[in-house]
Coordinates of N, CA and C in Angstrom, one line a residue:
M1 N 28.3 89.5 9.4 CA 28.0 89.7 8.1 C 28.0 88.4 7.2
V2 N 28.5 87.4 7.8 CA 28.6 86.1 7.1 C 27.2 85.5 7.1
G3 N 26.7 85.0 6.0 CA 25.4 84.5 6.0 C 24.5 85.2 5.0
R4 N 24.8 86.5 4.8 CA 24.0 87.3 3.9 C 24.9 88.1 3.0
E5 N 24.3 88.4 1.8 CA 25.1 89.3 0.8 C 25.0 90.6 1.2
L6 N 26.2 91.3 1.1 CA 26.2 92.7 1.4 C 25.6 93.5 0.2
T7 N 25.0 94.7 0.5 CA 24.5 95.5 -0.5 C 25.7 96.3 -1.1
I8 N 25.5 96.9 -2.2 CA 26.5 97.7 -2.8 C 27.0 98.8 -1.9
D9 N 26.0 99.5 -1.3 CA 26.3 100.5 -0.3 C 27.2 100.1 0.8
E10 N 26.9 98.9 1.4 CA 27.7 98.3 2.5 C 29.1 97.9 2.0
Q11 N 29.1 97.4 0.8 CA 30.5 97.1 0.1 C 31.2 98.3 0.0
D12 N 30.7 99.4 -0.5 CA 31.4 100.6 -0.7 C 31.9 101.2 0.6
Q13 N 31.1 101.1 1.7 CA 31.5 101.6 3.0 C 32.7 100.8 3.5
L14 N 32.6 99.5 3.4 CA 33.7 98.6 3.9 C 35.0 98.9 3.1
I15 N 34.9 99.0 1.8 CA 36.0 99.3 0.9 C 36.6 100.7 1.3
A16 N 35.9 101.7 1.5 CA 36.3 103.1 1.8 C 37.0 103.1 3.0
A17 N 36.4 102.4 4.1 CA 36.9 102.4 5.4 C 38.3 101.7 5.4
A18 N 38.5 100.6 4.7 CA 39.7 99.8 4.6 C 40.8 100.7 3.9
V19 N 40.4 101.3 2.8 CA 41.3 102.2 2.1 C 41.8 103.3 3.0
E20 N 40.9 103.9 3.6 CA 41.3 105.1 4.5 C 42.1 104.8 5.7
R21 N 41.9 103.6 6.2 CA 42.6 103.1 7.4 C 44.0 102.6 7.0
D22 N 44.1 101.9 5.9 CA 45.3 101.1 5.6 C 46.1 101.7 4.6
E23 N 45.7 102.6 3.7 CA 46.4 103.2 2.6 C 47.7 103.8 2.9
P24 N 47.9 104.6 4.0 CA 49.2 105.3 4.4 C 50.3 104.2 4.7
R25 N 49.9 103.2 5.6 CA 50.9 102.2 6.0 C 51.2 101.2 4.7
L26 N 50.2 100.9 4.0 CA 50.3 100.0 2.8 C 51.2 100.7 1.8
R27 N 51.0 102.0 1.5 CA 51.9 102.7 0.6 C 53.4 102.6 1.1
S28 N 53.6 103.0 2.4 CA 54.9 102.9 2.9 C 55.5 101.5 2.8
F29 N 54.7 100.4 3.2 CA 55.2 99.1 2.9 C 55.7 98.9 1.6
I30 N 54.9 99.3 0.6 CA 55.3 99.1 -0.9 C 56.5 99.9 -1.3
R31 N 56.5 101.1 -0.8 CA 57.6 102.1 -1.2 C 59.0 101.5 -0.7
K32 N 59.0 100.8 0.4 CA 60.2 100.4 1.1 C 60.8 99.2 0.2
R33 N 59.9 98.6 -0.6 CA 60.3 97.4 -1.4 C 60.4 97.7 -3.0
V34 N 59.8 98.8 -3.4 CA 59.7 99.1 -4.8 C 60.3 100.6 -4.9
L35 N 61.5 100.7 -5.4 CA 62.1 102.1 -5.5 C 61.5 103.0 -6.5
D36 N 61.0 102.5 -7.6 CA 60.4 103.4 -8.6 C 59.0 103.8 -8.1
M37 N 58.8 105.2 -7.9 CA 57.5 105.6 -7.4 C 56.4 105.2 -8.3
G38 N 56.5 105.3 -9.6 CA 55.4 104.9 -10.5 C 55.1 103.5 -10.3
D39 N 56.0 102.6 -10.2 CA 55.8 101.2 -10.0 C 55.1 100.9 -8.6
A40 N 55.5 101.7 -7.6 CA 54.9 101.6 -6.3 C 53.5 101.9 -6.3
E41 N 53.1 103.0 -7.0 CA 51.7 103.5 -7.2 C 50.9 102.5 -7.9
D42 N 51.5 101.9 -8.9 CA 50.8 100.8 -9.7 C 50.4 99.6 -8.8
V43 N 51.4 99.2 -8.0 CA 51.1 98.1 -7.0 C 50.1 98.4 -6.1
L44 N 50.1 99.7 -5.5 CA 49.0 100.1 -4.6 C 47.7 100.1 -5.2
Q45 N 47.6 100.6 -6.5 CA 46.3 100.7 -7.2 C 45.9 99.2 -7.6
D46 N 46.8 98.3 -7.8 CA 46.4 96.9 -8.1 C 45.8 96.3 -6.8
V47 N 46.4 96.6 -5.7 CA 45.8 96.1 -4.4 C 44.4 96.5 -4.3
F48 N 44.2 97.8 -4.4 CA 42.9 98.4 -4.3 C 41.9 97.9 -5.3
Y49 N 42.3 97.7 -6.5 CA 41.5 97.1 -7.5 C 41.1 95.7 -7.2
E50 N 42.0 94.8 -6.7 CA 41.7 93.5 -6.2 C 40.7 93.5 -5.2
L51 N 40.9 94.5 -4.2 CA 39.9 94.5 -3.1 C 38.5 94.8 -3.6
I52 N 38.4 95.8 -4.5 CA 37.1 96.1 -5.1 C 36.5 94.9 -5.8
S53 N 37.3 94.3 -6.6 CA 36.9 93.1 -7.4 C 36.4 92.0 -6.5
A54 N 37.1 91.7 -5.5 CA 36.8 90.7 -4.6 C 35.3 90.9 -3.9
Y55 N 35.1 92.2 -3.5 CA 33.8 92.5 -3.0 C 32.6 92.5 -4.1
R56 N 32.9 92.9 -5.3 CA 32.0 92.9 -6.3 C 31.7 91.6 -6.8
M57 N 32.5 90.6 -6.7 CA 32.3 89.2 -7.0 C 31.7 88.5 -5.8
M58 N 31.2 89.3 -4.9 CA 30.5 88.7 -3.7 C 31.4 87.7 -2.9
K59 N 32.7 88.1 -2.8 CA 33.6 87.3 -2.0 C 34.3 88.3 -1.0
P60 N 33.5 88.8 -0.1 CA 34.0 89.7 0.8 C 35.2 89.2 1.6
V61 N 36.2 90.1 1.9 CA 37.4 89.7 2.6 C 37.2 89.8 4.1
E62 N 37.5 88.8 4.9 CA 37.3 89.0 6.3 C 38.5 89.8 7.0
Q63 N 39.6 89.4 6.8 CA 40.8 90.2 7.4 C 41.3 91.0 6.3
V64 N 40.7 92.2 6.1 CA 41.1 93.0 5.0 C 42.6 93.5 5.0
T65 N 43.0 94.0 6.1 CA 44.4 94.4 6.2 C 45.4 93.4 5.8
A66 N 45.3 92.3 6.4 CA 46.2 91.2 6.1 C 46.1 90.7 4.7
W67 N 44.9 90.7 4.1 CA 44.8 90.3 2.8 C 45.4 91.3 1.8
M68 N 45.2 92.6 2.1 CA 45.8 93.7 1.2 C 47.4 93.5 1.2
Y69 N 47.9 93.3 2.4 CA 49.4 93.1 2.4 C 49.9 91.9 1.6
R70 N 49.1 90.8 1.8 CA 49.4 89.6 1.0 C 49.4 89.9 -0.5
V71 N 48.3 90.6 -1.0 CA 48.2 91.0 -2.4 C 49.4 91.9 -2.8
A72 N 49.7 92.9 -1.9 CA 50.8 93.7 -2.2 C 52.1 93.0 -2.4
R73 N 52.4 92.0 -1.5 CA 53.6 91.2 -1.6 C 53.6 90.4 -2.9
N74 N 52.4 89.9 -3.3 CA 52.4 89.1 -4.6 C 52.6 90.0 -5.8
R75 N 52.0 91.2 -5.7 CA 52.2 92.2 -6.9 C 53.7 92.6 -7.0
I76 N 54.3 92.8 -5.9 CA 55.7 93.3 -5.8 C 56.5 92.1 -6.4
T77 N 56.2 90.8 -6.1 CA 57.0 89.7 -6.7 C 56.7 89.7 -8.1
D78 N 55.5 89.8 -8.5 CA 55.2 89.9 -10.0 C 56.0 90.8 -10.7
L79 N 56.0 92.1 -10.1 CA 56.7 93.1 -10.7 C 58.2 92.8 -11.0
F80 N 58.9 92.3 -10.0 CA 60.3 91.9 -10.1 C 60.5 90.7 -11.0
R81 N 59.6 89.9 -11.1 CA 59.8 88.8 -12.1 C 59.6 89.4 -13.6
R82 N 58.8 90.3 -13.7 CA 58.7 90.9 -15.1 C 59.9 91.7 -15.5
K83 N 60.5 92.2 -14.6 CA 61.8 93.1 -14.9 C 63.0 92.2 -14.9
K84 N 63.6 92.3 -16.1 CA 64.8 91.4 -16.3 C 66.1 92.2 -15.6
A85 N 67.1 91.5 -15.3 CA 68.3 92.1 -14.8 C 68.8 93.0 -16.0
V86 N 69.3 94.2 -15.5 CA 69.8 95.1 -16.5 C 71.3 94.9 -16.7
S87 N 71.8 94.9 -17.8 CA 73.2 94.6 -18.1 C 73.7 95.8 -19.0
L88 N 75.1 96.0 -18.8 CA 75.7 97.0 -19.6 C 75.8 96.6 -21.2
N89 N 75.7 95.3 -21.3 CA 75.8 94.7 -22.7 C 74.5 94.5 -23.3
E90 N 73.4 95.0 -22.7 CA 72.1 95.0 -23.3 C 71.7 96.4 -23.6
P91 N 70.9 96.6 -24.6 CA 70.5 98.1 -24.9 C 69.9 98.7 -23.7
A92 N 70.1 100.0 -23.6 CA 69.6 100.9 -22.5 C 68.1 101.1 -22.7
S93 N 67.6 101.0 -23.9 CA 66.2 101.2 -24.2 C 65.8 100.4 -25.3
E94 N 64.5 100.4 -25.7 CA 64.0 99.7 -26.8 C 64.1 100.4 -28.1
E95 N 64.7 101.7 -28.1 CA 64.8 102.4 -29.3 C 65.8 101.8 -30.2
D96 N 65.6 102.1 -31.5 CA 66.5 101.6 -32.6 C 68.0 101.9 -32.3
E97 N 68.3 103.1 -31.7 CA 69.7 103.5 -31.5 C 70.2 103.1 -30.1
A98 N 69.6 102.2 -29.4 CA 69.9 101.8 -28.2 C 71.4 101.4 -28.1
R99 N 72.1 101.8 -27.0 CA 73.5 101.5 -27.0 C 73.9 100.4 -26.0
T100 N 74.8 99.6 -26.3 CA 75.4 98.6 -25.3 C 76.8 99.1 -24.9
L101 N 77.4 98.4 -24.0 CA 78.7 98.8 -23.6 C 79.7 98.7 -24.8
E102 N 79.6 97.7 -25.5 CA 80.5 97.5 -26.7 C 80.3 98.7 -27.7
D103 N 79.0 99.2 -27.8 CA 78.7 100.4 -28.7 C 79.4 101.6 -28.1
L104 N 79.5 101.7 -26.8 CA 80.1 102.9 -26.3 C 81.6 102.9 -26.3
L105 N 82.3 101.7 -26.4 CA 83.7 101.6 -26.5 C 84.2 101.6 -27.9
P106 N 85.2 102.3 -28.2 CA 85.7 102.2 -29.6 C 86.2 100.7 -29.9
S107 N 86.2 100.4 -31.1 CA 86.6 99.0 -31.5 C 88.1 98.9 -31.5
P108 N 88.6 97.9 -30.9 CA 90.1 97.7 -30.9 C 90.6 97.5 -32.3
D109 N 89.8 97.2 -33.4 CA 90.2 97.0 -34.7 C 90.4 98.4 -35.5
A110 N 90.0 99.4 -34.9 CA 89.9 100.8 -35.5 C 91.3 101.5 -35.5
G111 N 92.4 100.8 -35.1 CA 93.6 101.5 -35.2 C 94.2 101.9 -33.8
P112 N 95.4 102.4 -33.7 CA 96.0 102.7 -32.4 C 95.3 103.8 -31.6
D113 N 94.7 104.7 -32.3 CA 94.1 105.8 -31.5 C 92.8 105.2 -30.9
A114 N 92.1 104.3 -31.5 CA 90.9 103.7 -31.0 C 91.3 102.7 -29.7
V115 N 92.4 102.0 -30.0 CA 92.9 101.2 -28.9 C 93.3 102.0 -27.6
Y116 N 93.9 103.1 -27.9 CA 94.2 104.0 -26.7 C 93.0 104.6 -26.1
A117 N 92.0 105.1 -26.9 CA 90.8 105.7 -26.3 C 90.0 104.6 -25.6
R118 N 90.0 103.3 -26.1 CA 89.2 102.3 -25.4 C 89.9 102.0 -24.1
G119 N 91.2 102.0 -24.0 CA 92.0 101.7 -22.7 C 91.6 102.8 -21.7
V120 N 91.5 104.1 -22.3 CA 91.2 105.2 -21.4 C 89.8 105.1 -20.9
L121 N 88.9 104.8 -21.7 CA 87.5 104.6 -21.3 C 87.3 103.4 -20.3
L122 N 88.1 102.3 -20.5 CA 88.0 101.2 -19.5 C 88.6 101.6 -18.2
E123 N 89.6 102.5 -18.2 CA 90.2 103.0 -16.9 C 89.1 103.9 -16.2
E124 N 88.4 104.7 -17.1 CA 87.3 105.5 -16.6 C 86.1 104.7 -16.0
L125 N 85.9 103.6 -16.7 CA 84.8 102.7 -16.2 C 85.3 102.2 -14.8
D126 N 86.5 101.9 -14.6 CA 86.9 101.4 -13.4 C 86.8 102.5 -12.2
E127 N 87.1 103.7 -12.7 CA 86.9 104.9 -11.7 C 85.4 105.1 -11.4
A128 N 84.5 105.0 -12.5 CA 83.1 105.1 -12.3 C 82.6 103.9 -11.3
L129 N 83.2 102.8 -11.5 CA 82.8 101.7 -10.6 C 83.1 102.0 -9.1
S130 N 84.3 102.7 -9.0 CA 84.7 103.1 -7.6 C 83.8 104.2 -7.0
E131 N 83.1 104.9 -7.9 CA 82.2 106.0 -7.4 C 80.9 105.4 -6.9
L132 N 80.6 104.2 -7.2 CA 79.2 103.6 -6.8 C 79.3 103.3 -5.3
P133 N 78.1 103.3 -4.7 CA 78.1 102.8 -3.3 C 78.5 101.3 -3.3
E134 N 79.1 100.9 -2.2 CA 79.7 99.6 -2.2 C 78.8 98.5 -2.5
E135 N 77.6 98.5 -2.0 CA 76.6 97.5 -2.3 C 76.3 97.4 -3.8
Q136 N 76.1 98.5 -4.5 CA 75.9 98.5 -5.9 C 77.1 98.0 -6.7
R137 N 78.3 98.3 -6.3 CA 79.5 97.9 -7.0 C 79.7 96.5 -6.8
E138 N 79.5 95.9 -5.6 CA 79.7 94.5 -5.3 C 78.7 93.6 -6.1
V139 N 77.5 94.0 -6.2 CA 76.5 93.1 -7.1 C 76.8 93.3 -8.5
F140 N 77.2 94.5 -9.0 CA 77.6 94.7 -10.4 C 78.8 93.7 -10.7
V141 N 79.9 93.8 -10.0 CA 81.1 93.1 -10.2 C 80.7 91.6 -10.2
A142 N 80.0 91.2 -9.2 CA 79.8 89.7 -9.0 C 78.9 89.3 -10.2
H143 N 77.9 89.9 -10.5 CA 77.0 89.5 -11.7 C 77.6 89.7 -13.0
E144 N 78.0 90.9 -13.3 CA 78.3 91.2 -14.6 C 79.7 90.9 -15.0
L145 N 80.7 91.0 -14.2 CA 82.2 90.7 -14.5 C 82.5 89.2 -14.0
M146 N 81.9 88.7 -12.9 CA 82.3 87.4 -12.5 C 81.3 86.4 -12.9
G147 N 80.2 86.8 -13.5 CA 79.2 85.8 -14.0 C 78.4 85.0 -13.0
R148 N 78.3 85.5 -11.8 CA 77.7 84.8 -10.8 C 76.1 85.1 -10.9
S149 N 75.3 84.2 -10.5 CA 73.9 84.3 -10.5 C 73.4 85.2 -9.3
F150 N 72.2 85.8 -9.5 CA 71.7 86.6 -8.5 C 71.4 85.7 -7.2
K151 N 70.9 84.4 -7.5 CA 70.6 83.5 -6.4 C 71.9 83.2 -5.6
E152 N 73.0 83.0 -6.2 CA 74.3 82.8 -5.6 C 74.6 84.0 -4.7
I153 N 74.5 85.2 -5.3 CA 74.9 86.4 -4.5 C 74.0 86.6 -3.4
A154 N 72.6 86.3 -3.5 CA 71.7 86.4 -2.5 C 72.0 85.4 -1.4
D155 N 72.4 84.1 -1.7 CA 72.7 83.2 -0.7 C 73.9 83.7 0.1
E156 N 74.9 84.3 -0.6 CA 76.1 84.7 0.0 C 76.0 86.0 0.9
T157 N 75.2 86.9 0.4 CA 75.1 88.2 1.1 C 73.9 88.3 2.1
G158 N 72.9 87.4 1.9 CA 71.6 87.5 2.7 C 70.7 88.6 2.1
A159 N 71.0 89.3 1.1 CA 70.1 90.3 0.5 C 69.2 89.5 -0.4
S160 N 68.0 90.0 -0.6 CA 67.0 89.4 -1.5 C 67.4 89.6 -3.0
V161 N 67.0 88.7 -3.8 CA 67.2 88.8 -5.2 C 66.7 90.2 -5.8
N162 N 65.5 90.6 -5.3 CA 65.0 91.8 -5.7 C 65.8 93.0 -5.3
T163 N 66.3 93.0 -4.2 CA 67.3 94.0 -3.7 C 68.4 94.1 -4.6
L164 N 69.0 92.9 -4.9 CA 70.2 92.8 -5.7 C 69.9 93.3 -7.2
L165 N 68.8 93.0 -7.7 CA 68.4 93.5 -9.0 C 68.3 95.0 -9.1
S166 N 67.8 95.5 -8.1 CA 67.7 97.0 -7.9 C 69.0 97.7 -7.8
R167 N 69.9 97.1 -7.0 CA 71.2 97.6 -6.8 C 72.0 97.6 -8.2
K168 N 71.9 96.5 -8.9 CA 72.6 96.4 -10.1 C 72.1 97.4 -11.1
R169 N 70.6 97.5 -11.2 CA 70.1 98.5 -12.1 C 70.7 99.9 -11.9
Y170 N 70.8 100.4 -10.7 CA 71.3 101.7 -10.4 C 72.7 101.8 -10.8
A171 N 73.5 100.7 -10.6 CA 74.9 100.7 -11.0 C 75.0 100.8 -12.5
V172 N 74.3 100.1 -13.2 CA 74.4 100.1 -14.6 C 73.9 101.4 -15.2
L173 N 72.9 102.1 -14.6 CA 72.4 103.3 -15.1 C 73.5 104.4 -14.9
H174 N 74.2 104.4 -13.8 CA 75.3 105.3 -13.5 C 76.5 105.0 -14.5
L175 N 76.8 103.8 -14.6 CA 78.0 103.5 -15.5 C 77.7 103.9 -17.0
R176 N 76.4 103.6 -17.4 CA 76.1 104.0 -18.8 C 76.2 105.5 -19.0
E177 N 75.8 106.3 -18.0 CA 75.8 107.7 -18.1 C 77.2 108.2 -18.1
R178 N 78.1 107.7 -17.2 CA 79.4 108.1 -17.3 C 80.2 107.8 -18.6
L179 N 80.0 106.6 -19.0 CA 80.6 106.2 -20.3 C 80.1 107.1 -21.5
Q180 N 78.8 107.4 -21.4 CA 78.3 108.3 -22.5 C 79.0 109.7 -22.4
E181 N 79.2 110.2 -21.3 CA 79.7 111.5 -21.1 C 81.2 111.4 -21.5
L182 N 81.9 110.4 -21.1 CA 83.3 110.3 -21.6 C 83.4 110.1 -23.1
K183 N 82.6 109.4 -23.7 CA 82.6 109.2 -25.1 C 82.4 110.6 -25.8
Q184 N 81.5 111.3 -25.3 CA 81.2 112.7 -25.8 C 82.4 113.5 -25.6
S185 N 83.1 113.6 -24.5 CA 84.2 114.4 -24.2 C 85.4 114.0 -25.1
F186 N 85.4 112.8 -25.6 CA 86.5 112.3 -26.6 C 86.1 112.6 -28.0
G187 N 84.9 113.1 -28.1 CA 84.4 113.4 -29.5 C 84.1 112.1 -30.3
M188 N 83.7 111.1 -29.7 CA 83.4 109.9 -30.3 C 82.0 109.7 -30.7
E189 N 81.2 110.7 -30.6 CA 79.7 110.6 -30.9 C 79.5 110.8 -32.4

């Protein structure tokens, strides 16, 4: 097929055959690396969009399967670069009433009852940490409490930075939920 331009029908047939042949394995490849199903589907759709764009710009791809996996890896990398590391001291969302860890803990300046409640909540935070899977707990403690960079942790553990970011995100979500529940049970809402 090199040497002449493909017709739109030929392009469509090649694209459809590639999608039908490679979509299940490519989806599985992406899902193993991207935990959020919505993000994984976005990456998959980006790959197919890029494939269609390449053909429409009259740049047909010779090794379609390898090319799609390369595009998928690049899109996954882009996705993780866009996502910042989640921290308990950063707001949980972009809403005006977003809460940080300090927001969830009573101020030590608010008197003896607040100091006591803060101590209890910190003990509960320690207990919530112990509930986490070991890998999540280790990355949370290393990054959030010991101030180590994800690169340092990755070099030490052999896990990728993306994996560490994901583990820490799940740890933070669990800890935020537990602290919010505890604060409600103390009537601090």
